[in-house]
Coordinates of C-alpha atoms in Angstrom, one line a residue:
X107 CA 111.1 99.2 63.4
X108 CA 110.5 100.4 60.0
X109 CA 112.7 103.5 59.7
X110 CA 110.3 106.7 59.7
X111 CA 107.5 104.8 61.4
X112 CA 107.0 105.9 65.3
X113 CA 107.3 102.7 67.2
X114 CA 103.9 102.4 69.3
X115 CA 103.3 103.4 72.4
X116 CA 103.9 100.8 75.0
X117 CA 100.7 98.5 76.3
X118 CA 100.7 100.0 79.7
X119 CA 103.1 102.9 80.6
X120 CA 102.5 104.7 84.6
X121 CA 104.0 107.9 85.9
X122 CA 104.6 108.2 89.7
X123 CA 101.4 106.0 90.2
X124 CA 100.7 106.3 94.1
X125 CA 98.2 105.2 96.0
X126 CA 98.1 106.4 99.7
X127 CA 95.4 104.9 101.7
X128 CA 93.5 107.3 104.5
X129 CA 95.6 105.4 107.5
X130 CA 98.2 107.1 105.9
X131 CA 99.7 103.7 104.3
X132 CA 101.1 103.7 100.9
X133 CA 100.1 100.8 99.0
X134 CA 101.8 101.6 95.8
X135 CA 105.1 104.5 95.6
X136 CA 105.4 105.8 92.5
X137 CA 105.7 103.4 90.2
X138 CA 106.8 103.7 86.4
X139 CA 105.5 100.7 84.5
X140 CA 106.7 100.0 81.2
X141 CA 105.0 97.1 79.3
X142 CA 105.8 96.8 76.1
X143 CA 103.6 95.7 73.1
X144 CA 103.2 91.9 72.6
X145 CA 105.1 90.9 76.1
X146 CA 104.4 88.6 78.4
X147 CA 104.8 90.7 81.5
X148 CA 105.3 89.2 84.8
X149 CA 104.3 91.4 87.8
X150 CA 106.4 89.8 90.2
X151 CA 105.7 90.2 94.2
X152 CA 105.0 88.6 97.2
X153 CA 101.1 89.1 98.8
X154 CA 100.7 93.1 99.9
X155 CA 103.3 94.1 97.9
X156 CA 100.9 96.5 95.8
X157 CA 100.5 94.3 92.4
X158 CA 96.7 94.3 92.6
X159 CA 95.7 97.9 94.0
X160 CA 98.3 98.8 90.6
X161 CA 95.8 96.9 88.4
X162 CA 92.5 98.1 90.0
X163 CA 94.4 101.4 89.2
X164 CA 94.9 100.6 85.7
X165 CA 91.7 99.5 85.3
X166 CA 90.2 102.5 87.2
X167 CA 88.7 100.8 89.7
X168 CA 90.7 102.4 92.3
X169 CA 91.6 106.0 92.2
X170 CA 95.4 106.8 92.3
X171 CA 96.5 109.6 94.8
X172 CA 99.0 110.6 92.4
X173 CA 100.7 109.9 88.8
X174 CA 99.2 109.0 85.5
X175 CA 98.5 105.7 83.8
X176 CA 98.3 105.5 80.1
X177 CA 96.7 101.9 78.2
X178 CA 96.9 100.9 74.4
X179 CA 98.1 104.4 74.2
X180 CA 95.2 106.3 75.9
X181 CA 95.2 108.6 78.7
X182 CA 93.3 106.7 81.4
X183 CA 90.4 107.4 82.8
X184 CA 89.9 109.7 80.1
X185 CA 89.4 107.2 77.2
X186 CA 87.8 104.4 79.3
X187 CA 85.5 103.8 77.2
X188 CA 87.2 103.3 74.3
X189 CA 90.0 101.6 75.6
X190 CA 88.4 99.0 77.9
X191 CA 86.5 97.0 75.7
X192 CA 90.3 96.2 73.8
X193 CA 91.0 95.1 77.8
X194 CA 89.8 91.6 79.4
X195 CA 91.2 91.6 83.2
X196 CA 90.8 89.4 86.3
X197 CA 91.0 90.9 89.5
X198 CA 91.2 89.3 92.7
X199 CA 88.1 87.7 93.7
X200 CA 86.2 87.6 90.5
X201 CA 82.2 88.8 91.8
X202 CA 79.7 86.3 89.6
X203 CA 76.0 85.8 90.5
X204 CA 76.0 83.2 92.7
X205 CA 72.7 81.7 91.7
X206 CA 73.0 81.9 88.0
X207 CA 75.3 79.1 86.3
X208 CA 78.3 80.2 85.0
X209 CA 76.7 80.0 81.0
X210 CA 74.3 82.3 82.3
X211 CA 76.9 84.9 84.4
X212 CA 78.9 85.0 80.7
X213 CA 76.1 86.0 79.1
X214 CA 75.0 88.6 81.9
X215 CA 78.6 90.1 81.2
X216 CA 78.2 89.6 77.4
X217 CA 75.4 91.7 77.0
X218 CA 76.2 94.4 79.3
X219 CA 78.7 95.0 76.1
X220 CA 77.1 97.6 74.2
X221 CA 79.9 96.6 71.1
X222 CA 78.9 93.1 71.5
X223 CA 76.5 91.6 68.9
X224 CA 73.1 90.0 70.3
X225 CA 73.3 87.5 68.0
X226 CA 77.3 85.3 68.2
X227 CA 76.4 85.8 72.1
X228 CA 75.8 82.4 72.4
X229 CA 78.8 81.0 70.4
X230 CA 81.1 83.6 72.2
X231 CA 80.0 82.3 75.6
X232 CA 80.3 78.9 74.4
X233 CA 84.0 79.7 73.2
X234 CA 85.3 81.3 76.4
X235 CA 84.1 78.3 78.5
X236 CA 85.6 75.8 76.3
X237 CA 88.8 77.6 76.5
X238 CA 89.0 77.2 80.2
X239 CA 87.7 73.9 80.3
X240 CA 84.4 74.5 81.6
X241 CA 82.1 73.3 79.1
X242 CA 81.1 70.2 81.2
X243 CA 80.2 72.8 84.0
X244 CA 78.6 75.3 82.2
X245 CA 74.9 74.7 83.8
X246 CA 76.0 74.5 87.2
X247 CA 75.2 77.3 89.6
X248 CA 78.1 79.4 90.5
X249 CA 77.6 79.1 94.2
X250 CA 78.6 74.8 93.5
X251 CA 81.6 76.1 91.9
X252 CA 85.5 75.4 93.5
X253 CA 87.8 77.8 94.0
X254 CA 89.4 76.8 90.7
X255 CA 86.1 76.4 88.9
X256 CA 85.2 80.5 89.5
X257 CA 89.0 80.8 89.0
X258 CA 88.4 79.9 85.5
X259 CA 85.1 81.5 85.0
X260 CA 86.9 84.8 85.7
X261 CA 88.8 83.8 83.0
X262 CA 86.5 82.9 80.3
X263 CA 84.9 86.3 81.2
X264 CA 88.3 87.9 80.3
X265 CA 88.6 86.2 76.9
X266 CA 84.6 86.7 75.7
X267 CA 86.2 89.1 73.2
X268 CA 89.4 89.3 71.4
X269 CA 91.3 91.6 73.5
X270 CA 94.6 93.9 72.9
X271 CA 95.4 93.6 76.4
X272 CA 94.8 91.5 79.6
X273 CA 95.6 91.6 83.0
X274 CA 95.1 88.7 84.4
X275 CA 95.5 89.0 88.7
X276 CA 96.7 85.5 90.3
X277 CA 95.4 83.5 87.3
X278 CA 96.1 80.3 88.8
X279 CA 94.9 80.9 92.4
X280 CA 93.0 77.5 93.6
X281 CA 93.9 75.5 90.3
X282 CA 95.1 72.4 90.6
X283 CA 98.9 71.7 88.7
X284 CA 96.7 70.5 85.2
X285 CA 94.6 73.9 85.7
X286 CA 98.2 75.7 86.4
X287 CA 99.6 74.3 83.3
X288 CA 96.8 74.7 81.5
X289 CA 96.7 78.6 82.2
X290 CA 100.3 79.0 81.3
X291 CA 99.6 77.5 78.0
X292 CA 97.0 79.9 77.9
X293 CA 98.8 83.0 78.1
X294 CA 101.4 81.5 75.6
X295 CA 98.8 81.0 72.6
X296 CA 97.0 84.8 73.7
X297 CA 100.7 86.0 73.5
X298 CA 101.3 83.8 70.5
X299 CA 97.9 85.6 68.9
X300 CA 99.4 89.3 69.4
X301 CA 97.5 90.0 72.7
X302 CA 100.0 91.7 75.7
X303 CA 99.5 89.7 78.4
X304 CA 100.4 91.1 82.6
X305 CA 100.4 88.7 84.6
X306 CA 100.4 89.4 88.5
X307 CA 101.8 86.2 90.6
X308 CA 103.3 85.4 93.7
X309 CA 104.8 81.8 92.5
X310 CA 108.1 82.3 91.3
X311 CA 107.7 79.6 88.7
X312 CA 104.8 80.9 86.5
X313 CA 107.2 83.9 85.8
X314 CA 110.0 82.0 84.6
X315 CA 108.1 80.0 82.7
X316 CA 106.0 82.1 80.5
X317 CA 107.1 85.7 80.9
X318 CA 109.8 87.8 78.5
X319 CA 109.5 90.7 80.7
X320 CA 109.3 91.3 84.4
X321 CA 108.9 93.5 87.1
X322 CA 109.5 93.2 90.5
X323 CA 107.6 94.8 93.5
X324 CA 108.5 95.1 97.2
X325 CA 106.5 97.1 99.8
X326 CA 104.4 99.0 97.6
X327 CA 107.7 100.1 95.1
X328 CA 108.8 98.6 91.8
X329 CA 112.3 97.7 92.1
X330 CA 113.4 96.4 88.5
X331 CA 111.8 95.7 85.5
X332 CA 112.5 94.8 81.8
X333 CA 113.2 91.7 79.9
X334 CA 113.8 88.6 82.4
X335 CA 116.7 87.5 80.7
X336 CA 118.4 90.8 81.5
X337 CA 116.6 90.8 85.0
X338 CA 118.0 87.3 85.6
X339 CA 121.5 88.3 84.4
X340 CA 121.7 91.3 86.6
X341 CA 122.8 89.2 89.2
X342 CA 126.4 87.5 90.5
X343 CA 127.7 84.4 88.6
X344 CA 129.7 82.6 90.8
X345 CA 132.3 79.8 90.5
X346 CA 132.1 77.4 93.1
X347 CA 135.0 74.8 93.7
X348 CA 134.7 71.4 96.1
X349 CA 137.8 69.5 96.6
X350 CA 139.0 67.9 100.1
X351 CA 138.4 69.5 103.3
X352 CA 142.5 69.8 103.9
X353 CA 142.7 71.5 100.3
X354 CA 139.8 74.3 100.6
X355 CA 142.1 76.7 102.1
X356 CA 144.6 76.5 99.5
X357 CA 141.9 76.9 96.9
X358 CA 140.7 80.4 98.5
X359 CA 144.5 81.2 97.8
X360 CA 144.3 80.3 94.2
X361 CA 141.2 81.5 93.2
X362 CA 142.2 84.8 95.5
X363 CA 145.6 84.8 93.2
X364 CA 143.4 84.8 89.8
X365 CA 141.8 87.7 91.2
X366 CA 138.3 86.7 92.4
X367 CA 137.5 89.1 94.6
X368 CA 135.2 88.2 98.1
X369 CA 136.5 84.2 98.4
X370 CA 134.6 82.3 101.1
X371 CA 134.7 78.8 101.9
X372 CA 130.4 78.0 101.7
X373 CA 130.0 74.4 103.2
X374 CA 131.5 72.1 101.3
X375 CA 132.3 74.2 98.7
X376 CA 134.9 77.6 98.0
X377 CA 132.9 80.0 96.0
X378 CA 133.8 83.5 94.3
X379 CA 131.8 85.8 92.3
X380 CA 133.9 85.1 88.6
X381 CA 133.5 88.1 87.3
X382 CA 135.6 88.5 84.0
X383 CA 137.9 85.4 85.0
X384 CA 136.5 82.2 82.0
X385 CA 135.8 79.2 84.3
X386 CA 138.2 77.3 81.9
X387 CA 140.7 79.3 83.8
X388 CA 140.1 78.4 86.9
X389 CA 140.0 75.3 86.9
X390 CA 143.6 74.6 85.0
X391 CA 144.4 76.8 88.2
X392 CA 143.4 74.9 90.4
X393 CA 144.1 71.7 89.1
X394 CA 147.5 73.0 87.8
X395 CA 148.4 74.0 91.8
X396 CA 148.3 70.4 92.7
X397 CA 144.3 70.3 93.9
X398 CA 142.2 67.5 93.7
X399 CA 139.1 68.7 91.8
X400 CA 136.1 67.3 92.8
X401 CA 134.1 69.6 91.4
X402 CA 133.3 72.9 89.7
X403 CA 130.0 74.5 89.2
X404 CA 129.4 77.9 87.4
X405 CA 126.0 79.0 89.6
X406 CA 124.0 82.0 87.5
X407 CA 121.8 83.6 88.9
X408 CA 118.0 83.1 88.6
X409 CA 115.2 85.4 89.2
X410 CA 114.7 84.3 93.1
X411 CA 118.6 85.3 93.5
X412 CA 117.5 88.4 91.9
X413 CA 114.1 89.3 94.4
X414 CA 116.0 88.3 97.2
X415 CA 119.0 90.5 96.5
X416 CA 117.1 93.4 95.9
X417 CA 114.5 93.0 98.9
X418 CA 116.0 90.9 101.8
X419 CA 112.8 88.5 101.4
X420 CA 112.4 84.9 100.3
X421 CA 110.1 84.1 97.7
X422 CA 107.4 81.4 96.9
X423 CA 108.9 79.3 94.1
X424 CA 106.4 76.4 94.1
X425 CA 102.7 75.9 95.0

C-alpha cells in the first residue's frame, strides 16, 4: 500500500448478518465476512450450513433479520443499483426460460441491462457462451438442457459483462470432472483478470485448489476465515513414528522424554503433536535409544483436519 493512500474497502464486508426464519430457525448467526479485494474466497460448508441464504442476502434477494452487508464498498441495499451491475452471481437453481434456447435466455438477461449497449449484444452473448463451452449448444431449448448444461448457462449469464465481483453458488453442481476442471480454471483467469471471486462449495477439493482465502461455516455460524494457508496451518502437526510392535511402547517413552506432550500409540503408528520439537530431533532420538525406525512421517494439517476440528463433522472431499 502506497503510504498515504487508504487501502480499499474490502469486496464484501458483513456485520452481525442474521437471518431468522418465521419457525423461529436461524439460518445464518451473525456473521462478519471479510473478503478482501482480488481473492479467491472459498465459502466453505457442508449443505444447510447457511452459504447460500448469505449470498441471496448479499445480493438482496433475501432480507436479513439483522446486521449490515457492505459490496465494492457500498452500503447494500442502498446502492443496488449502482453496485450490481459491477456484480455477476449464480445462485442456486439458476431460473432460465425453459422454452427459449439458451442464446436467446442470454440475450433476454442482456437486454434487461439498461448499461448494456443494444448493439455488442450479440458478440457479448456469443462471448459468455464460448467461455463456458456452450457454443455448440447455443440453439437448443433450455428445457433439453442437463444439469451441467443450465449449470453453465448460469454461468455465462454471470460473465455477460466484465464484473468487479462474482459470487458464484456451487459452480460445479452437475458438471462432469472436465466441466469441474474447466470451472476452476475459470475462476483462476477471472481472478487472474482483477475480478474477486466467492466461491460457495461443499467439495472440499475445489477450495484447496483455487482459493487464497477461506471461510468456514457450520450451522448457520462462520467459524474461521482468512487466508487458507493460515486456515490450514491453524491446525496440529504431528509426528508419527512406526517401528515394531514390541518397540512402540518404548517409543511413547522417548518421544514423552523429548517433551511431546499427548503420546498415543494410533494403529500401527505412535503419534505426538511436535509442537516446537524439529523432526530431525526426533528421530536421532529414537534411533539413538536403540529403535528400529521404520518410519517417520511429519502429518500437517489440511483444511478437512481443520472443518472437522472446529465442527465435529466430516466433510465431502471428492465428488
Amino acid at each position: 500500500m502506497t503510504a498515504g493512500v487508504p487501502a480499499a474497502p474490502p469486496a464484501v464486508r458483513t456485520g452481525g448478518l442474521t437471518k431468522r426464519f418465521r419457525s423461529g430457525q436461524v439460518g445464518v448467526d451473525a456473521i462478519d465476512l471479510h473478503v478482501p479485494r482480488g481473492a479467491v474466497y472459498g465459502f466453505l460448508g457442508p449443505n444447510g450450513s447457511g452459504k447460500t441464504t448469505t449470498i441471496r442476502m448479499l445480493l438482496g434477494l433475501v432480507s436479513p433479520t439483522a446486521g449490515s452487508v457492505e459490496l465494492l464498498g457500498a452500503p447494500m441495499p442502498q446502492a443496488g443499483p449502482a453496485v450490481l451491475p459491477r456484480v455477476g452471481a449464480l445462485v442456486e437453481g439458476p431460473a432460465f426460460h425453459p422454452y427459449l434456447s439458451g442464446e436467446a435466455n442470454l440475450r433476454r438477461l442482456d437486454a434487461a441491462d439498461a448499461t448494456a449497449s443494444p448493439a455488442s449484444r450479440a458478440g457479448r452473448v456469443g462471448a459468455a457462451l464460448e467461455r463456458v463451452g456452450l457454443t455448440a449448444a447455443a440453439g437448443k431449448k433450455y428445457r433439453q438442457y442437463s444439469l451441467g448444461m443450465k449449470q453453465r448457462l448460469g454461468l455465462a449469464a454471470a460473465l455477460l459483462r466484465p464484473r468487479d465481483l462474482l459470487l458464484l453458488d456451487e459452480p460445479t453442481n452437475g458438471l462432469d470432472p472436465q466441466g469441474t476442471r474447466e470451472v476452476r480454471a475459470l475462476v483462476r483467469e477471472l481472478a487472474d483478470g482483477g475480478a474477486t471471486v466467492l466461491v460457495s462449495s461443499h467439495l472440499l477439493s475445489e477450495i484447496e485448489q483455487v482459493c487464497s482465502h477461506v471461510g468456514i461455516m457450520s450451522r448457520g455460524k462462520l467459524l474461521a476465515q482468512g487466508p487458507r494457508a493460515e486456515i490450514a496451518g491453524s491446525g496440529t502437526t504431528e509426528v508419527r513414528v512406526a517401528t515394531r510392535p514390541d518397540q512402540r511402547d518404548h517409543v511413547v517413552r522417548v518421544l514423552a522424554g523429548l517433551g511431546l506432550a499427548d503420546v498415543r500409540v494410533d494403529g500401527e503408528v505412535v503419534a505426538a503433536p511436535l509442537g516446537s520439537v524439529a523432526v530431525e530431533k526426533v528421530a536421532q532420538a529414537v534411533v539413538g535409544d536403540g529403535v528400529d525406525l521404520l518410519g517417520l512421517e511429519v502429518r500437517r494439517p489440511t483444511l478437512e483436519d481443520v472443518f472437522v476440528r472446529l465442527t465435529g463433522e466430516g466433510f465431502d472431499v471428492a465428488r
